[in-house]
XYZ file of C-alpha atoms in Angstrom:
365
model
C 50.647 7.658 -54.999
C 49.614 10.488 -52.730
C 51.527 13.675 -53.527
C 52.717 16.109 -50.903
C 51.595 19.139 -52.936
C 48.987 19.269 -55.722
C 50.902 22.148 -57.447
C 54.288 22.175 -59.270
C 56.215 25.156 -60.726
C 58.737 24.440 -63.534
C 61.306 26.957 -64.924
C 61.805 26.426 -68.669
C 64.774 27.900 -70.632
C 64.877 28.410 -74.415
C 68.128 29.124 -76.480
C 68.546 30.133 -80.124
C 71.547 29.492 -82.392
C 71.065 25.812 -81.752
C 72.029 26.236 -78.148
C 75.457 27.684 -78.859
C 77.061 29.912 -76.320
C 76.820 32.887 -78.625
C 73.075 32.523 -78.827
C 70.427 34.327 -76.856
C 68.365 32.710 -74.063
C 64.936 33.242 -72.460
C 63.171 31.668 -69.441
C 59.547 31.129 -68.413
C 57.771 29.568 -65.410
C 55.136 26.828 -65.937
C 52.692 26.150 -63.076
C 51.051 22.654 -63.090
C 47.990 22.056 -60.890
C 47.187 18.384 -60.202
C 43.480 17.578 -59.616
C 42.708 14.953 -56.964
C 41.185 11.672 -58.116
C 38.813 9.676 -55.938
C 41.232 6.790 -55.559
C 41.167 6.295 -51.763
C 38.351 4.675 -49.828
C 37.173 6.101 -46.513
C 38.276 3.858 -43.674
C 36.509 3.616 -40.333
C 38.860 4.405 -37.492
C 37.485 1.439 -35.530
C 35.897 -1.869 -36.470
C 33.322 -1.570 -33.679
C 31.528 1.422 -32.190
C 29.464 1.277 -28.974
C 26.135 3.106 -28.495
C 23.477 3.206 -25.772
C 19.780 3.654 -26.565
C 17.718 5.341 -23.847
C 14.055 4.451 -23.814
C 11.763 7.212 -25.068
C 14.646 9.459 -26.225
C 15.493 10.434 -29.801
C 18.620 12.061 -31.221
C 22.254 11.245 -31.977
C 23.579 8.234 -30.048
C 27.075 7.852 -31.566
C 29.424 9.579 -34.053
C 31.296 7.313 -36.467
C 34.755 8.530 -37.556
C 36.478 7.768 -40.853
C 39.736 8.704 -42.533
C 40.167 9.444 -46.264
C 43.465 10.285 -47.941
C 41.740 12.193 -50.734
C 41.874 15.996 -50.740
C 39.494 17.429 -48.063
C 38.856 20.358 -50.406
C 37.217 18.037 -52.952
C 34.085 15.958 -52.955
C 36.217 12.824 -53.125
C 36.880 13.284 -49.400
C 33.200 13.552 -48.426
C 31.839 10.274 -46.968
C 28.297 9.016 -47.452
C 26.997 6.651 -44.749
C 24.213 4.105 -45.023
C 22.687 1.455 -42.744
C 22.781 -1.778 -44.697
C 21.384 -4.194 -42.087
C 19.673 -4.358 -38.683
C 17.101 -1.535 -39.034
C 13.816 -3.211 -40.067
C 11.594 -0.759 -38.177
C 13.370 2.298 -39.600
C 13.926 3.558 -36.069
C 17.468 4.739 -36.854
C 18.975 7.140 -39.411
C 22.535 8.204 -40.210
C 23.751 11.499 -41.742
C 27.145 13.001 -42.552
C 28.476 15.882 -40.472
C 29.639 18.353 -43.175
C 32.316 19.893 -40.934
C 33.953 16.736 -39.567
C 32.943 14.096 -42.149
C 31.666 11.950 -39.244
C 28.601 9.745 -39.491
C 25.929 10.744 -36.966
C 23.759 7.717 -36.029
C 20.410 8.877 -34.584
C 17.249 7.400 -33.083
C 14.270 8.890 -34.953
C 11.435 6.758 -33.544
C 10.771 6.332 -29.828
C 11.009 2.662 -28.933
C 8.869 1.252 -26.101
C 11.393 -1.511 -25.440
C 14.928 -0.604 -26.590
C 16.559 -3.546 -28.349
C 20.171 -4.292 -29.176
C 20.428 -4.927 -32.945
C 23.707 -5.015 -34.833
C 24.107 -2.288 -37.465
C 26.388 -2.699 -40.457
C 27.313 0.655 -41.940
C 29.259 1.644 -45.021
C 31.065 4.837 -45.998
C 31.795 5.924 -49.559
C 33.480 8.872 -51.270
C 30.971 10.934 -53.197
C 32.847 13.641 -55.094
C 33.339 12.103 -58.525
C 29.983 11.356 -60.273
C 31.461 8.249 -61.834
C 32.634 6.981 -58.514
C 29.317 7.852 -56.850
C 27.489 5.784 -59.434
C 29.295 2.650 -58.316
C 27.206 2.648 -55.091
C 30.004 0.995 -53.161
C 30.274 -1.991 -55.478
C 33.969 -1.192 -55.819
C 35.685 -2.534 -52.685
C 38.347 0.158 -52.971
C 35.741 2.880 -52.392
C 33.934 1.363 -49.404
C 34.554 0.234 -45.861
C 32.300 -1.094 -43.104
C 31.983 -1.052 -39.337
C 29.682 -2.561 -36.703
C 27.698 -0.538 -34.176
C 26.554 -2.413 -31.068
C 23.466 -0.876 -29.410
C 22.794 -1.719 -25.761
C 19.928 -1.299 -23.239
C 18.634 -3.256 -20.193
C 16.506 -6.217 -21.303
C 14.106 -8.728 -19.743
C 16.045 -11.995 -20.077
C 17.767 -14.621 -17.998
C 21.126 -12.829 -17.990
C 20.265 -9.490 -16.408
C 23.073 -7.741 -14.609
C 23.201 -7.942 -10.833
C 22.177 -4.377 -10.017
C 18.647 -4.179 -11.434
C 15.490 -3.046 -9.680
C 11.918 -3.625 -10.812
C 8.780 -1.508 -10.552
C 5.204 -1.436 -11.847
C 4.840 0.929 -14.799
C 1.215 0.419 -15.892
C -1.361 -1.626 -13.953
C -4.777 -0.249 -15.083
C -6.896 -2.032 -12.452
C -4.327 -1.905 -9.637
C -4.319 -5.704 -9.274
C -0.587 -6.458 -9.318
C 2.656 -5.846 -7.453
C 6.284 -6.734 -8.227
C 9.191 -7.570 -5.957
C 11.736 -4.781 -6.598
C 14.747 -7.099 -6.272
C 13.832 -10.401 -7.957
C 10.986 -9.341 -10.271
C 8.373 -11.748 -8.860
C 4.850 -10.578 -9.777
C 1.972 -11.100 -7.318
C -1.664 -10.035 -6.990
C -3.132 -7.505 -4.574
C -6.802 -8.073 -5.463
C -9.116 -10.605 -7.107
C -8.744 -10.568 -10.890
C -12.136 -10.171 -12.577
C -12.565 -11.298 -16.185
C -15.604 -9.046 -16.562
C -13.657 -5.905 -15.613
C -13.565 -3.105 -18.238
C -9.754 -3.308 -18.002
C -9.811 -6.846 -19.450
C -9.976 -7.119 -23.245
C -10.729 -10.427 -24.968
C -10.113 -12.236 -21.653
C -6.574 -10.775 -21.423
C -5.302 -8.306 -18.821
C -2.146 -6.390 -19.788
C 0.360 -4.761 -17.431
C 3.767 -3.134 -17.991
C 6.813 -3.360 -15.730
C 10.157 -1.560 -15.637
C 13.659 -2.949 -15.153
C 16.061 -0.172 -14.135
C 19.837 -0.637 -13.955
C 22.308 1.152 -11.721
C 23.933 3.258 -14.430
C 24.429 6.997 -14.257
C 22.039 8.016 -15.663
C 20.109 4.740 -15.179
C 18.848 2.934 -18.292
C 15.355 1.444 -18.355
C 13.812 -1.579 -20.049
C 10.066 -2.250 -20.298
C 8.436 -5.692 -20.040
C 4.827 -6.535 -20.941
C 2.833 -9.134 -18.991
C -0.329 -10.641 -20.554
C -2.612 -12.518 -18.144
C -5.339 -14.698 -19.671
C -8.328 -15.007 -17.301
C -10.637 -18.023 -17.334
C -14.359 -17.586 -16.680
C -16.117 -18.611 -13.478
C -19.820 -18.279 -12.690
C -19.578 -15.117 -10.590
C -22.270 -12.961 -12.211
C -26.029 -13.316 -11.758
C -28.214 -12.965 -14.849
C -30.094 -9.713 -15.343
C -33.644 -9.206 -16.624
C -34.943 -6.602 -19.087
C -37.186 -4.654 -19.458
C -38.380 -3.912 -15.940
C -41.442 -1.838 -16.933
C -44.509 -2.847 -18.981
C -47.887 -1.196 -19.736
C -51.238 -2.724 -20.689
C -54.795 -1.433 -21.144
C -57.410 -2.428 -18.559
C -59.681 -3.692 -21.342
C -56.979 -5.242 -23.525
C -57.985 -8.243 -25.615
C -54.376 -9.417 -26.043
C -53.213 -10.271 -22.541
C -49.630 -11.081 -23.600
C -48.075 -8.217 -21.693
C -44.362 -8.233 -22.438
C -41.462 -10.345 -23.716
C -38.621 -10.480 -21.177
C -34.977 -11.143 -22.003
C -32.091 -12.218 -19.790
C -28.337 -11.624 -20.154
C -25.236 -12.690 -18.247
C -21.687 -11.255 -18.223
C -20.226 -14.737 -17.848
C -19.322 -17.059 -20.715
C -20.810 -20.413 -21.683
C -21.598 -22.705 -19.993
C -22.290 -20.213 -17.180
C -24.973 -18.264 -19.040
C -28.038 -19.526 -20.964
C -30.244 -21.444 -21.202
C -31.983 -19.440 -18.500
C -34.825 -20.608 -16.268
C -37.672 -18.095 -15.736
C -40.061 -18.409 -12.767
C -42.755 -16.357 -11.029
C -42.682 -16.097 -7.257
C -45.597 -17.764 -5.536
C -48.824 -15.805 -5.854
C -51.016 -15.448 -2.796
C -54.770 -15.197 -2.818
C -57.650 -17.309 -4.156
C -56.706 -16.907 -7.827
C -53.646 -16.335 -9.971
C -53.409 -13.148 -11.994
C -50.542 -13.923 -14.430
C -48.130 -16.563 -15.643
C -44.788 -16.686 -17.463
C -44.025 -18.828 -20.517
C -40.487 -19.623 -21.695
C -39.966 -18.769 -25.384
C -36.350 -19.857 -25.902
C -33.011 -20.064 -24.053
C -32.911 -16.324 -23.328
C -36.495 -15.010 -23.475
C -39.864 -15.525 -21.769
C -43.323 -13.936 -22.029
C -45.550 -12.596 -19.237
C -49.272 -13.244 -19.818
C -52.248 -11.918 -17.799
C -54.920 -14.462 -16.967
C -57.630 -11.813 -16.774
C -58.132 -8.098 -17.231
C -57.017 -6.073 -14.226
C -58.193 -2.792 -12.814
C -56.170 0.328 -13.357
C -53.256 0.149 -10.918
C -49.514 -0.382 -10.597
C -48.504 -4.006 -10.016
C -45.099 -5.407 -9.056
C -44.448 -8.907 -10.399
C -41.416 -10.663 -8.851
C -39.639 -12.774 -11.488
C -36.595 -14.938 -10.880
C -34.128 -15.927 -13.605
C -31.481 -18.651 -13.095
C -28.403 -19.330 -15.235
C -26.910 -22.718 -16.209
C -23.718 -22.486 -14.177
C -22.596 -25.116 -11.703
C -23.640 -24.136 -9.154
C -26.304 -21.907 -10.787
C -26.919 -18.314 -9.766
C -30.392 -16.769 -9.438
C -31.499 -13.155 -9.573
C -34.991 -11.917 -8.654
C -36.236 -8.743 -10.332
C -39.573 -6.957 -9.969
C -41.366 -6.247 -13.223
C -43.439 -3.100 -12.777
C -46.743 -3.570 -14.620
C -48.889 -0.476 -15.202
C -52.532 -1.193 -16.031
C -53.853 1.927 -17.771
C -57.137 3.318 -19.085
C -57.159 3.392 -22.878
C -59.569 5.638 -24.818
C -59.322 6.619 -28.463
C -55.814 5.152 -28.790
C -54.643 7.204 -25.788
C -53.229 5.474 -22.722
C -53.816 7.071 -19.313
C -51.480 5.588 -16.719
C -51.874 8.204 -13.993
C -51.695 6.679 -10.524
C -54.638 8.556 -8.954
C -56.532 5.338 -8.248
C -53.544 2.991 -8.290
C -53.404 0.159 -5.809
C -50.133 -1.660 -5.150
C -50.465 -5.404 -5.681
C -48.847 -6.134 -2.327
C -51.717 -4.283 -0.583
C -54.264 -6.303 -2.585
C -52.594 -9.562 -1.643
C -52.535 -8.583 2.045
C -56.253 -7.810 1.980
C -56.984 -11.095 0.248
C -54.907 -12.978 2.814
C -56.719 -11.275 5.712
C -60.063 -12.066 4.120
C -59.087 -15.705 3.737
C -58.030 -15.916 7.385
C -61.258 -14.222 8.505
C -63.375 -16.693 6.562
C -61.544 -19.660 8.047
C -61.911 -18.280 11.569
C -65.625 -17.657 11.031
C -66.132 -21.193 9.745
């Protein structure tokens, strides 16, 4: 039983002569100090405690109170708290307040989306080493309570007074109705945008309640974009050099690429634009689905030539892109290539002269 005072004083009398009245007597005072035993469990003052988690904020969210009938001056009174369930991400910790013996439950990791787990906590007396070693296996040394954590959530049972807003929309494509949370688009969504990763565009939205201060919940929207044939193929390289007396007239290997996905990319079709004049100067041969080779049909004089080449993808409908390959015919001596344009003639000028000559000859005939 719990005693009102841990100290007793007893007055003891001793008589000689066998306790006869003619004998002498003496008295002494005996003081008995009673040490407290850890025989009372800490008891939570409530079975449930309420706490609110604010997004992006750390620190103490609730103080848990216990009572213990052991002596506060001893370690048997000191409570040790532990979270025994509901904390898989280790976002919460609990410590004992040494002055009040309360359990301080704290958020130690910032949570992007506050959740509402249920925490089961235990308190135990820790003064007696033997009792501490039991680790709360003895039901007389332990008690438990439930802490309910709350925050606004994205679900079908949101409270009436909630407003919505866009939190993160990297490309600026989306908007949200502030009252009902309906998401719409403000621009065309492009799968080839640098803001799209692995065909998925990600945006974040906020749900804000009418509390004081207001609590906030964050929702993530993932939009998977399908491919359409909206990109023309590109050609590379766009510059080639060859010697005016070259024996190997295979000038350059061209490649094509497309930002779209199959089947809107290769195999590509390579074509030369129509060549004017009495004779052709070059041709293009397809090597595989993505590459072709430009070949001269004869040695050319030193000049800069522009060769229009069109490449078409396999989309339905297909898209075509025409690119000019700049061909520099250079003078080569002793393994040195001189491509200076002092005597360069643009191919378009040559073709015009040839066309005029052809017309003149027909008129004369």
